[in-house]
Coordinates of C-alpha atoms in Angstrom, one line a residue:
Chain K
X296 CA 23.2 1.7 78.7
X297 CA 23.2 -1.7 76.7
X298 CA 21.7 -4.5 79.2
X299 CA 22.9 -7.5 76.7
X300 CA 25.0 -10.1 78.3
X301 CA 28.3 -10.5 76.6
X302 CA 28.7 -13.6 75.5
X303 CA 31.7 -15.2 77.1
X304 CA 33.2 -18.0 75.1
X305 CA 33.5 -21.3 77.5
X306 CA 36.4 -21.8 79.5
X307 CA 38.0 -25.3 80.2
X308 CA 36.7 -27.1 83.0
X309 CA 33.2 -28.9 83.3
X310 CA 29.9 -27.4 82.0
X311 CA 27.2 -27.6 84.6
X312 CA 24.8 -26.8 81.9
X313 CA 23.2 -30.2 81.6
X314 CA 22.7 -30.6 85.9
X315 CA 18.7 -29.3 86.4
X316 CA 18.0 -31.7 83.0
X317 CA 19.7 -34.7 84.5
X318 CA 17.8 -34.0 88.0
X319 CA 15.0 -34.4 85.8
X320 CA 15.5 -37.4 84.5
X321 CA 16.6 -39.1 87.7
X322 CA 13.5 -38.4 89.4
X323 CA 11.9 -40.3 86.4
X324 CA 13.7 -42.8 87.3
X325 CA 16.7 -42.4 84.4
X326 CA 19.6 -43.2 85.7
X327 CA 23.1 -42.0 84.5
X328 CA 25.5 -44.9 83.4
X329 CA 28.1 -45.6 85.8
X330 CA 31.8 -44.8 86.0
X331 CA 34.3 -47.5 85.8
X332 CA 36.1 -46.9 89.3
X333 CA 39.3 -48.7 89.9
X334 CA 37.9 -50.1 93.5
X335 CA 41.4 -50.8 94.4
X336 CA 44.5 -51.0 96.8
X337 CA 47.5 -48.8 96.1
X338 CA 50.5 -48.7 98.4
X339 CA 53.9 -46.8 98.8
X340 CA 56.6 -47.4 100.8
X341 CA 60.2 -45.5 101.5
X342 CA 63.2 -48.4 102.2
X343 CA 66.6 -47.4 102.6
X344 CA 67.9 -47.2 98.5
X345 CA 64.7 -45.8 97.3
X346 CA 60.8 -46.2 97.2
X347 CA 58.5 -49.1 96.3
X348 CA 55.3 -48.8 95.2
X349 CA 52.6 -51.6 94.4
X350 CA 48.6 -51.7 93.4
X351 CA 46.2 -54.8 92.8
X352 CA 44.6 -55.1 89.3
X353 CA 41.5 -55.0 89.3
X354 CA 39.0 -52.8 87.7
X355 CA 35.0 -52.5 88.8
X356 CA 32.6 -51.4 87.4
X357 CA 29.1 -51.2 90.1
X358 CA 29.6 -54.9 91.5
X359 CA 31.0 -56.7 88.2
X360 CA 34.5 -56.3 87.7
X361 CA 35.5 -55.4 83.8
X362 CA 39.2 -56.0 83.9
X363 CA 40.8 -58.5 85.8
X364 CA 44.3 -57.4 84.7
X365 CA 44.2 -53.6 84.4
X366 CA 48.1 -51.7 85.4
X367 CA 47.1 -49.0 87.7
X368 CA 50.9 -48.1 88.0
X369 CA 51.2 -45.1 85.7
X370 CA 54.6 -43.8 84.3
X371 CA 55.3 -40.2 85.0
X372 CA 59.0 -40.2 84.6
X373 CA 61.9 -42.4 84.0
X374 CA 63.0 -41.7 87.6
X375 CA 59.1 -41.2 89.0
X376 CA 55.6 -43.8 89.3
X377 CA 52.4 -42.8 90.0
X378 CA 49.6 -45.1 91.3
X379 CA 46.1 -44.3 90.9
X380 CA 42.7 -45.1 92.4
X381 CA 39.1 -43.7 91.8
X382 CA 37.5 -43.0 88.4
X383 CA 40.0 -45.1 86.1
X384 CA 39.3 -42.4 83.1
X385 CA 40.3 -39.6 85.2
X386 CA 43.9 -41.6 86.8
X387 CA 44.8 -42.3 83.5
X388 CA 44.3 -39.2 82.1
X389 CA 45.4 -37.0 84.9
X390 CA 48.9 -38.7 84.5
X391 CA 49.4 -38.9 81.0
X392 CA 49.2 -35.1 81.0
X393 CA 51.4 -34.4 83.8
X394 CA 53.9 -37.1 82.3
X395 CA 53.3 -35.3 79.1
X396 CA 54.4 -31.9 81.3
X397 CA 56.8 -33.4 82.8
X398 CA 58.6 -34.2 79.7
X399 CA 58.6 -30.7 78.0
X400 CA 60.1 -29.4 81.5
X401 CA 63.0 -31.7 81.2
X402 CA 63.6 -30.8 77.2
X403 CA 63.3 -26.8 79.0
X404 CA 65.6 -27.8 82.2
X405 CA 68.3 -30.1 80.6
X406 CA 67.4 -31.5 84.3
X407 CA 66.1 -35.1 85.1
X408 CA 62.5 -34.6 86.9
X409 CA 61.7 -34.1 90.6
X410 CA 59.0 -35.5 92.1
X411 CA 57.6 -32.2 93.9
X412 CA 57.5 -31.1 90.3
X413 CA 55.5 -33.4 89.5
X414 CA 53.7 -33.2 92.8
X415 CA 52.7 -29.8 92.4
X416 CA 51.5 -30.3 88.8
X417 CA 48.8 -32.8 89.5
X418 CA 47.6 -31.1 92.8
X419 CA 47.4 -27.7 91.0
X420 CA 45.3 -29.5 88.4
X421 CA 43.1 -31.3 90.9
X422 CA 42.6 -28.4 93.1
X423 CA 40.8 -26.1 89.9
X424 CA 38.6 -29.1 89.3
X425 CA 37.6 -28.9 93.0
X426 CA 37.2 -32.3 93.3
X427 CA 35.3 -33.1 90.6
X428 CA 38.6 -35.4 88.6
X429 CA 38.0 -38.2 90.9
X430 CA 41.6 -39.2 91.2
X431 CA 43.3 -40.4 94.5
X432 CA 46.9 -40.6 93.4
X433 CA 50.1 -42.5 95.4
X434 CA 53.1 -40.3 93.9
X435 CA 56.8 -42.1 94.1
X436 CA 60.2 -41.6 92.9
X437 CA 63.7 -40.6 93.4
X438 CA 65.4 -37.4 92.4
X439 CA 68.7 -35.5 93.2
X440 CA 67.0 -34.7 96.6
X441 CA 66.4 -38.0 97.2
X442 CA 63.6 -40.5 97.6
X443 CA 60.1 -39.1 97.9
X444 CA 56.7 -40.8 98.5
X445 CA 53.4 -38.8 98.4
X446 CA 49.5 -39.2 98.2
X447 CA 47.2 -36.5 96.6
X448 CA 43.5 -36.7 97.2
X449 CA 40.8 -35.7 94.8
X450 CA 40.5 -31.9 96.1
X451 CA 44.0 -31.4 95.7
X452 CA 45.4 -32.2 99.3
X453 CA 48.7 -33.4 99.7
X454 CA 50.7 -35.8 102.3
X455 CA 54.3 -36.3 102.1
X456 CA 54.5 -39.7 104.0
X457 CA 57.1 -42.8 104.6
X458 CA 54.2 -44.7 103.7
X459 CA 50.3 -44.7 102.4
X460 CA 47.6 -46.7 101.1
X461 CA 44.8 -45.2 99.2
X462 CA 41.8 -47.2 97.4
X463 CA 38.7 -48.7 99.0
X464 CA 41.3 -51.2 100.4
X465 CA 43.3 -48.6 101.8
X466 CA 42.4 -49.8 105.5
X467 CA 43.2 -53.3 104.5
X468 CA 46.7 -52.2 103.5
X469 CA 47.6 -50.1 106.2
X470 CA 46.7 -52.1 108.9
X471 CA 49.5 -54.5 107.4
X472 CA 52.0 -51.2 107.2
X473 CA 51.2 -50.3 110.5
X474 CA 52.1 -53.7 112.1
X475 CA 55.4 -54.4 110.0
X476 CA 56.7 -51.3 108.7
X477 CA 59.7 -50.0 109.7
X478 CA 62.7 -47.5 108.7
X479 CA 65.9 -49.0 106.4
X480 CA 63.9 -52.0 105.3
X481 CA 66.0 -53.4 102.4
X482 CA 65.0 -54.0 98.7
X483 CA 63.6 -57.9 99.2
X484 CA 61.9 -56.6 102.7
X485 CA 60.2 -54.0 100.9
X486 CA 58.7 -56.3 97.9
X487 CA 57.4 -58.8 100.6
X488 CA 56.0 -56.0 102.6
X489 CA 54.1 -54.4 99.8
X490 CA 53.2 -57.2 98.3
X491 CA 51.7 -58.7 101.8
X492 CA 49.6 -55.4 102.0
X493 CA 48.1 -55.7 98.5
X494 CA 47.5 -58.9 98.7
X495 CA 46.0 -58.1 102.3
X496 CA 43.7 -55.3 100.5
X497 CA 42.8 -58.2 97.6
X498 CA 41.6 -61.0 100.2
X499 CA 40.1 -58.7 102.2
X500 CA 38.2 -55.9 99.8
X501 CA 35.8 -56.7 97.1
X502 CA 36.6 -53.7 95.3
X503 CA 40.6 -54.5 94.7
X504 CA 41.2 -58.2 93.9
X505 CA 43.1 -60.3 91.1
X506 CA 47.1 -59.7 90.7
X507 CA 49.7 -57.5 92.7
X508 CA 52.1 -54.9 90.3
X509 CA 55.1 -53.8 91.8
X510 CA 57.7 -51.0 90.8
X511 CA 60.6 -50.5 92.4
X512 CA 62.3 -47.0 91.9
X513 CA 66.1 -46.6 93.3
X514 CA 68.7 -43.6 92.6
X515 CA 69.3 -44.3 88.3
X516 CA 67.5 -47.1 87.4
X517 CA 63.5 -48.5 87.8
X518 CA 61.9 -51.6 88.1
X519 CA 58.9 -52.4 86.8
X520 CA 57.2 -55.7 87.9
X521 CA 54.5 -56.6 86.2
X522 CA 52.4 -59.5 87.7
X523 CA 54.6 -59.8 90.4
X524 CA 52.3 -62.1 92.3
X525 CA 49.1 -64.2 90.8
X526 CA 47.1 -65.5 93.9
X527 CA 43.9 -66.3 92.0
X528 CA 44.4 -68.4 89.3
X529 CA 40.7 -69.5 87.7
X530 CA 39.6 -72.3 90.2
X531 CA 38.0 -74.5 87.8
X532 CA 37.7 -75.3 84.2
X533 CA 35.6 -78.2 83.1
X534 CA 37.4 -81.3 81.3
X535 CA 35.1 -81.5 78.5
X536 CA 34.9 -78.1 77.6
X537 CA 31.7 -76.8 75.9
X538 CA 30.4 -76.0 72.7
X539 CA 27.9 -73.6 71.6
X540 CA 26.3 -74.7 68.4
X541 CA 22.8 -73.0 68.5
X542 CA 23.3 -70.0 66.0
X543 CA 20.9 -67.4 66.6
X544 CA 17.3 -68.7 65.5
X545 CA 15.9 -67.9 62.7
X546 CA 12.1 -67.7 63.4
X547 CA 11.0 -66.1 60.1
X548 CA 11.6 -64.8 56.9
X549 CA 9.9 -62.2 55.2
X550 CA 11.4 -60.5 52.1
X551 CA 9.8 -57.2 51.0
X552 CA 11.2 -56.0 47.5
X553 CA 12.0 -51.9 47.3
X554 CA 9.1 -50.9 44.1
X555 CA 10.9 -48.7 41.8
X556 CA 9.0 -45.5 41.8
X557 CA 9.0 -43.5 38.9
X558 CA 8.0 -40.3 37.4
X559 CA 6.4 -39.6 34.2
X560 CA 6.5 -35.4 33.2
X561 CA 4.2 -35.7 30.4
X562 CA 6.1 -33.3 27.7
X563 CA 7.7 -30.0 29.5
X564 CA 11.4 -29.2 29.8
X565 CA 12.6 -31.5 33.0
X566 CA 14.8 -28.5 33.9
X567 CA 12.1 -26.1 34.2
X568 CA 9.5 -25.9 37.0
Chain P
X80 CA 8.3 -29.4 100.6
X81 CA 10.0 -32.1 99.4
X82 CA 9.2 -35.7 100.5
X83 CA 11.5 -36.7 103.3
X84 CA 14.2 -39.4 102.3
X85 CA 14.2 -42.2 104.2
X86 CA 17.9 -42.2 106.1
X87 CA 17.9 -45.6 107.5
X88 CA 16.9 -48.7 105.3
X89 CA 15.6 -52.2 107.7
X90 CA 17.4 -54.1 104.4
X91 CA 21.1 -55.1 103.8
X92 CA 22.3 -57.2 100.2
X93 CA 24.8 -59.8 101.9
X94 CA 25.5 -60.7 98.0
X95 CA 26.1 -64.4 96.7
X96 CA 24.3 -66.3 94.4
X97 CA 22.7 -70.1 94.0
X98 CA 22.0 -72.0 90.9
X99 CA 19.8 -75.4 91.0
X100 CA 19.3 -77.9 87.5
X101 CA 16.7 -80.4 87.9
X102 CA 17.1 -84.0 85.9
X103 CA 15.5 -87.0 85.4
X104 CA 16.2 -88.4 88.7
X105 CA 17.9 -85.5 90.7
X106 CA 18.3 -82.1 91.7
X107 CA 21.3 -80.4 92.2
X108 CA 21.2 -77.1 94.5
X109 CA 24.3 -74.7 94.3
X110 CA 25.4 -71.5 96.5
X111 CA 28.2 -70.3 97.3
X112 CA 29.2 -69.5 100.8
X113 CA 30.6 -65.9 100.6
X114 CA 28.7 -63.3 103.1
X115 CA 29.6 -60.0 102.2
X116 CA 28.1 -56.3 103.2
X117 CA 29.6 -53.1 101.2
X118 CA 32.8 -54.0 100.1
X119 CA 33.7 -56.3 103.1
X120 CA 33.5 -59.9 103.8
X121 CA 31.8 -60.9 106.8
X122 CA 32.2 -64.5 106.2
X123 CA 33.7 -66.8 104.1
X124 CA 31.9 -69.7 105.4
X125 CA 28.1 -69.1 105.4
X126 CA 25.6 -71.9 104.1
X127 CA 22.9 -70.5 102.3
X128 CA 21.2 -74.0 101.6
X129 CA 19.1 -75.3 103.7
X130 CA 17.0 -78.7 103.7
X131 CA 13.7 -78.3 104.4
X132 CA 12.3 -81.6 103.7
X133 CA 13.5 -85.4 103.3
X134 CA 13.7 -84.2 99.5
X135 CA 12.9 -80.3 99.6
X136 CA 15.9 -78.4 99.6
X137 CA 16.2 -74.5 99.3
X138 CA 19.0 -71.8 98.5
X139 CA 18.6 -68.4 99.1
X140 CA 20.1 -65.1 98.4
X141 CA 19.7 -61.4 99.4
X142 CA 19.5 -60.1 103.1
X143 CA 20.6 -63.7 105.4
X144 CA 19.0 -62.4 108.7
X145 CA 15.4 -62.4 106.7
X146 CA 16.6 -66.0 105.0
X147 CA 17.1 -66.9 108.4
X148 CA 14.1 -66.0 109.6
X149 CA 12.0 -67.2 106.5
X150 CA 14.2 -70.8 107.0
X151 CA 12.5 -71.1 110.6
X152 CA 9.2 -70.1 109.4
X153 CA 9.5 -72.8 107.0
X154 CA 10.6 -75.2 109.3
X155 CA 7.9 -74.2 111.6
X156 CA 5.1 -75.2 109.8
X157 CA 6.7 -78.3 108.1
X158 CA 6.9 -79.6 111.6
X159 CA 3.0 -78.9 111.9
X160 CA 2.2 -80.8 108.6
X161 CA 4.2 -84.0 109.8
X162 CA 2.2 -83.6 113.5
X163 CA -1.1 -83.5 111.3
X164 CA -0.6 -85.7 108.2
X165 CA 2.1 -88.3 109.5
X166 CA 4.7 -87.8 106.5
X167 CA 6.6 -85.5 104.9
X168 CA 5.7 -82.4 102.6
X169 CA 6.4 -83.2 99.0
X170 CA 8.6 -80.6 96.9
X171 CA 5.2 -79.5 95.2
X172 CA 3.6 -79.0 98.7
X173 CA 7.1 -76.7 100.0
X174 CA 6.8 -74.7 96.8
X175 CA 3.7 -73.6 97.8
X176 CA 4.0 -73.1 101.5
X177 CA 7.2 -71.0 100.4
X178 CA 5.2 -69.2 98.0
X179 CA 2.3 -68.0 100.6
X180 CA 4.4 -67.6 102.9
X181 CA 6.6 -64.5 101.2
X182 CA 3.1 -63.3 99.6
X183 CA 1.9 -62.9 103.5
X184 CA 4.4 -60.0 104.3
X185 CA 4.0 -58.3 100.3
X186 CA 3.7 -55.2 102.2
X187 CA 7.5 -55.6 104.0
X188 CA 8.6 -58.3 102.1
X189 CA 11.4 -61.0 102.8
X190 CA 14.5 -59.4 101.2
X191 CA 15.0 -63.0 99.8
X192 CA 15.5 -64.4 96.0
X193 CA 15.0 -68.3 96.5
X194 CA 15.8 -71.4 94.3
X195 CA 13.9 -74.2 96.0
X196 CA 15.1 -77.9 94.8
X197 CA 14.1 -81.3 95.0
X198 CA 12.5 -84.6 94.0
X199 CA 8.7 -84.8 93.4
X200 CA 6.3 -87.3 94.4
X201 CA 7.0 -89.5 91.7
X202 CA 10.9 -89.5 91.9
X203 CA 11.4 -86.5 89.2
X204 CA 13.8 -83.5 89.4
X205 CA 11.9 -80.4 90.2
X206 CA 13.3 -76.4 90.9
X207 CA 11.0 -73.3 91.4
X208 CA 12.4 -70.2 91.3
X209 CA 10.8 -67.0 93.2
X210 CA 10.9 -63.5 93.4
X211 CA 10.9 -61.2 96.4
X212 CA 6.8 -61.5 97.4
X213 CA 6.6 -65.2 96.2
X214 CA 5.5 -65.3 92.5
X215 CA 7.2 -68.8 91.4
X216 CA 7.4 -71.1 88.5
X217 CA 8.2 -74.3 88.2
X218 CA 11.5 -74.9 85.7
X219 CA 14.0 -77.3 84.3
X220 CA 16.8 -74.7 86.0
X221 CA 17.4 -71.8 87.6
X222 CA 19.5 -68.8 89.1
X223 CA 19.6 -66.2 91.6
X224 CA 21.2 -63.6 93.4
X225 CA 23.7 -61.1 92.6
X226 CA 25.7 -63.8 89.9
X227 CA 22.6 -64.4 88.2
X228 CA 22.8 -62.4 85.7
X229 CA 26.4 -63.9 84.6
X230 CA 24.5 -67.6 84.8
X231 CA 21.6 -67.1 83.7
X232 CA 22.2 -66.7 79.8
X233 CA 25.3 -69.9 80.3
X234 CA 22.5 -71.5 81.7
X235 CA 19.4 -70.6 78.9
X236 CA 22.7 -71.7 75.9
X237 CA 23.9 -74.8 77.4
X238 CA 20.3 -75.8 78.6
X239 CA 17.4 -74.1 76.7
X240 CA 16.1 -75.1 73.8
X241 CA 16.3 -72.5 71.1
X242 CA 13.0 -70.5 71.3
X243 CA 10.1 -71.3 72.5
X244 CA 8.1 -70.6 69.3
X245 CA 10.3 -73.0 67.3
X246 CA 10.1 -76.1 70.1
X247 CA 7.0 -76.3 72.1
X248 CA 8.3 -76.3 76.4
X249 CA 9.7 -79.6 76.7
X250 CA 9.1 -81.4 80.2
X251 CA 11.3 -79.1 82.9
X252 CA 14.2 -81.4 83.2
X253 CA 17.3 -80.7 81.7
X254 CA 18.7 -84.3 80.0
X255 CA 22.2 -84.1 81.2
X256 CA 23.9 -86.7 83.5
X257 CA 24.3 -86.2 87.2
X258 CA 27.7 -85.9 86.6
X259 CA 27.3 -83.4 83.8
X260 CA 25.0 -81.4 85.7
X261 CA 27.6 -81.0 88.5
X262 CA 30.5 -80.2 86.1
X263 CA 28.3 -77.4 84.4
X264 CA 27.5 -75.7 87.8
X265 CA 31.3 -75.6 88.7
X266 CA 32.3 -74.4 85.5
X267 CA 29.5 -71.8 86.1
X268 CA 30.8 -70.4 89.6
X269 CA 34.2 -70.8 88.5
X270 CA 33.3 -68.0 85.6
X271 CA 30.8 -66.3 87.9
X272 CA 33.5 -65.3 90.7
X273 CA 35.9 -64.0 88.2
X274 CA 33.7 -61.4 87.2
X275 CA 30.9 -60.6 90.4
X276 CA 32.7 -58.9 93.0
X277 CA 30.3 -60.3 95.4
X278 CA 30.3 -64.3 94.7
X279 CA 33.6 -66.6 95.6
X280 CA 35.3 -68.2 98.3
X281 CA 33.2 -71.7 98.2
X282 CA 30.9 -73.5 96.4
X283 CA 28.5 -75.6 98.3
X284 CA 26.7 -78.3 96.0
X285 CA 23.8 -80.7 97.5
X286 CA 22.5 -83.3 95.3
X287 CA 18.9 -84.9 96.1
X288 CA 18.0 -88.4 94.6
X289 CA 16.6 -91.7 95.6
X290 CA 19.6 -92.7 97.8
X291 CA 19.2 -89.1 99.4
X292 CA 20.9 -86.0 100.3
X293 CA 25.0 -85.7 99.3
X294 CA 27.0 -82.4 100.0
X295 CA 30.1 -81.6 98.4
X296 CA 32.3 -78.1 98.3
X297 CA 34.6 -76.9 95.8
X298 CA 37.2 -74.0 96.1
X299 CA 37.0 -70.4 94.4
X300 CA 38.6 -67.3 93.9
X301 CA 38.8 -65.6 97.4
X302 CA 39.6 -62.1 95.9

């Protein structure tokens, strides 16, 4: 009876092959470079022709932020908008492919997407990565069935809710919800609404801050706006403006020529030996 | 057996960050007045500059509760030098009461990254900068707290002469204008508070020179 190992070939997914090394190296005091989290505030919100969603724009990275303008509003579907907070690479990517899925389903189907479609899709997906695709998704759209609004967290939960909030300002945000929301708000009550939680979640949260996005998604057409609101214009820029003449220095200069260095064979065939 | 971790920490970062430019005749101390702890504000109005002498001002950074208590120390034993010498301590003299007095607790240090700004005996611009446990130097400018690291190299172009192999260290004074000096630290915070999460709301500016102390405040991005 053979005792060898067969030698699987690796499976999708993460490899925790590196983990005991990188323990290692924390404990000598290595540190691994940080993820660029989206901080965040992302909202959704059900009014009576369809659903609104919104998110701030800013991108952290640790305590300096390194966008001030990114779009956390990710397409999914003509008729469906996802928002996304957590680790920025994983949002984005998480959504491209299910928008990417979502696609080849409707070339299969004929059929224009629904959102539980596309609800099951990224939960199934987050789920087998237990957690590990930081991704905390706001999910909204209208289909045949009507207008839907969901959140899916990291591990693969799901809420089916007339509103949510998710992000670091997520508290920020709701409390605003909370106090003002009600049911058969109309189109220009909705925008104000959404837009006074984001903006509640940028004042309020150091991790979300900058501009509010808005999308508006009603039965057969989308609205996507951009910039909606820009509370934080730069607060000061100097008259004068400044210059920066000093080049980098140059302290010394030392030129060291290559010497040619050659061979002589004395007779013999170059080829041999 | 593993070392225990400690689960509780006695030290909080409430964030922020201060700037001060000496010049020929002034000093001009910066902060801005944003408290913050985690991700949420506590304040949008704290001063983090305090005047400790008729020309010895001082901004500080880090953990406010030991500022505070550092500030009172301060003031303390200022109070004991005017009882015993019948005048105020010079910007020189401060530096170096500030500077023992954080080296006295190196063991469970002030959590506190101070600028100190003023006039010296002879009229000059003066700022020393410190560390945690009060090693300081005394320079033409400087910048701390959780911004500083935006400032600091706008600061060294704008300011510093090239390298210091090429020009020997000139005198620490900068030789812009009052007003120039002023413009730069706006234009600093301004560009400092788009991109630190932890620095905005207000700046505070206080300018030392012969006709005194003058405050002024200036707007920035509350995000």
């Amino acid at each position: 009876m053979s005792k060898s190992v067969i030698e699987m070939p690796p499976k999708g997914g993460f490899s925790f092959d590196l983990c005991k090394r990188n323990e290692m190296l924390a404990k000598k005091g290595v540190s691994p470079p940080s993820f660029r989290k989206t901080g965040t505030t992302i909202v959704g919100l059900i009014f009576q022709d369809g659903v609104i969603l919104g998110a701030d724009t800013r991108a952290t990275e640790g305590p300096i932020v390194c966008d001030k303008n990114c779009e956390k509003i990710h397409y999914m579907a003509p008729n469906i908008y996802c928002c996304g907070a957590g680790t920025a690479a994983d949002t984005e990517a998480v959504t491209d492919m299910v928008s990417s899925q979502l696609q080849l389903h409707r070339y299969h189907t004929g059929r224009e997407s629904r959102v539980v479609t596309a609800l099951t899709l990224l939960k199934r997906h987050l789920f087998n990565y237990q957690g590990y695709v930081s991704a905390a998704l706001v999910l909204g759209g209208v289909d045949v069935t009507g207008p839907h609004l969901h959140t899916i967290y990291p591990h693969g939960s799901t809420d089916t809710l007339p509103f949510a909030t998710m992000g670091s300002g997520s508290l920020a945000a709701m409390a605003v919800f909370e106090s003002k929301y009600k049911e058969g708000l109309t189109r220009d009550e909705g925008i104000k609404l959404v837009t006074e939680a984001i903006c509640s979640g940028i004042f309020n949260d150091l991790g979300s801050g900058s501009n509010v996005d808005i999308c508006v998604i009603t039965k057969g057409a989308k609205e996507y706006l951009r910039n909606h609101l820009q509370p934080n214009p730069r607060t000061y820029t100097s008259s004068k403006g400044y210059s920066f003449p000093k080049k980098t220095e140059v302290l010394l200069t030392k030129i060291t020529p290559l010497k040619e260095k050659v061979e002589i064979i004395e007779g013999g065939d170059a080829m041999e030996e | 057996m593993t070392k225990q971790q400690a689960n509780w920490s006695p030290y909080d970062n409430n964030g922020g960050s201060c700037v001060a430019i000496a010049g020929a005749d002034y000093c001009v101390i910066a902060a801005d007045t944003r408290m913050s702890t985690g991700y949420n504000i506590l304040t949008r109005e704290y001063s983090k500059i305090c005047k400790l002498a008729d020309k010895c001002v001082m901004a500080s950074s880090g953990f406010q509760a030991d500022v505070k208590a550092l500030q009172k120390q301060l003031a303390a034993r200022h109070l004991i030098y005017q009882h015993q010498h019948n005048k105020q301590m010079s910007c020189p003299a401060m530096a170096q009461l500030l500077s023992n007095t954080l080296y006295y607790k190196r063991f469970f240090p002030y959590y506190s990254f101070n600028v100190l700004g003023g006039l010296d005996n002879e009229g000059k611009g003066c700022v020393f900068t410190y560390d945690a446990v009060g090693s300081y130097e005394k320079v033409g400018y400087s910048s701390q707290g959780s911004g500083s690291t935006l400032i600091t190299p706008f600061l060294d172009n704008q300011l510093k002469s090239p390298s210091p192999l090429l020009l020997s260290v000139q005198d620490a004074v900068t030789p812009l204008v009052e007003a120039e000096a002023i413009d730069l630290v706006k234009t600093v915070f301004a560009s400092a508070s788009e991109r630190d999460i932890y620095t905005g709301d207000k700046i505070e500016i206080v300018v030392v020179n012969a006709t005194g102390i003058r405050r002024e405040y200036m707007e920035l991005r509350k995000d």
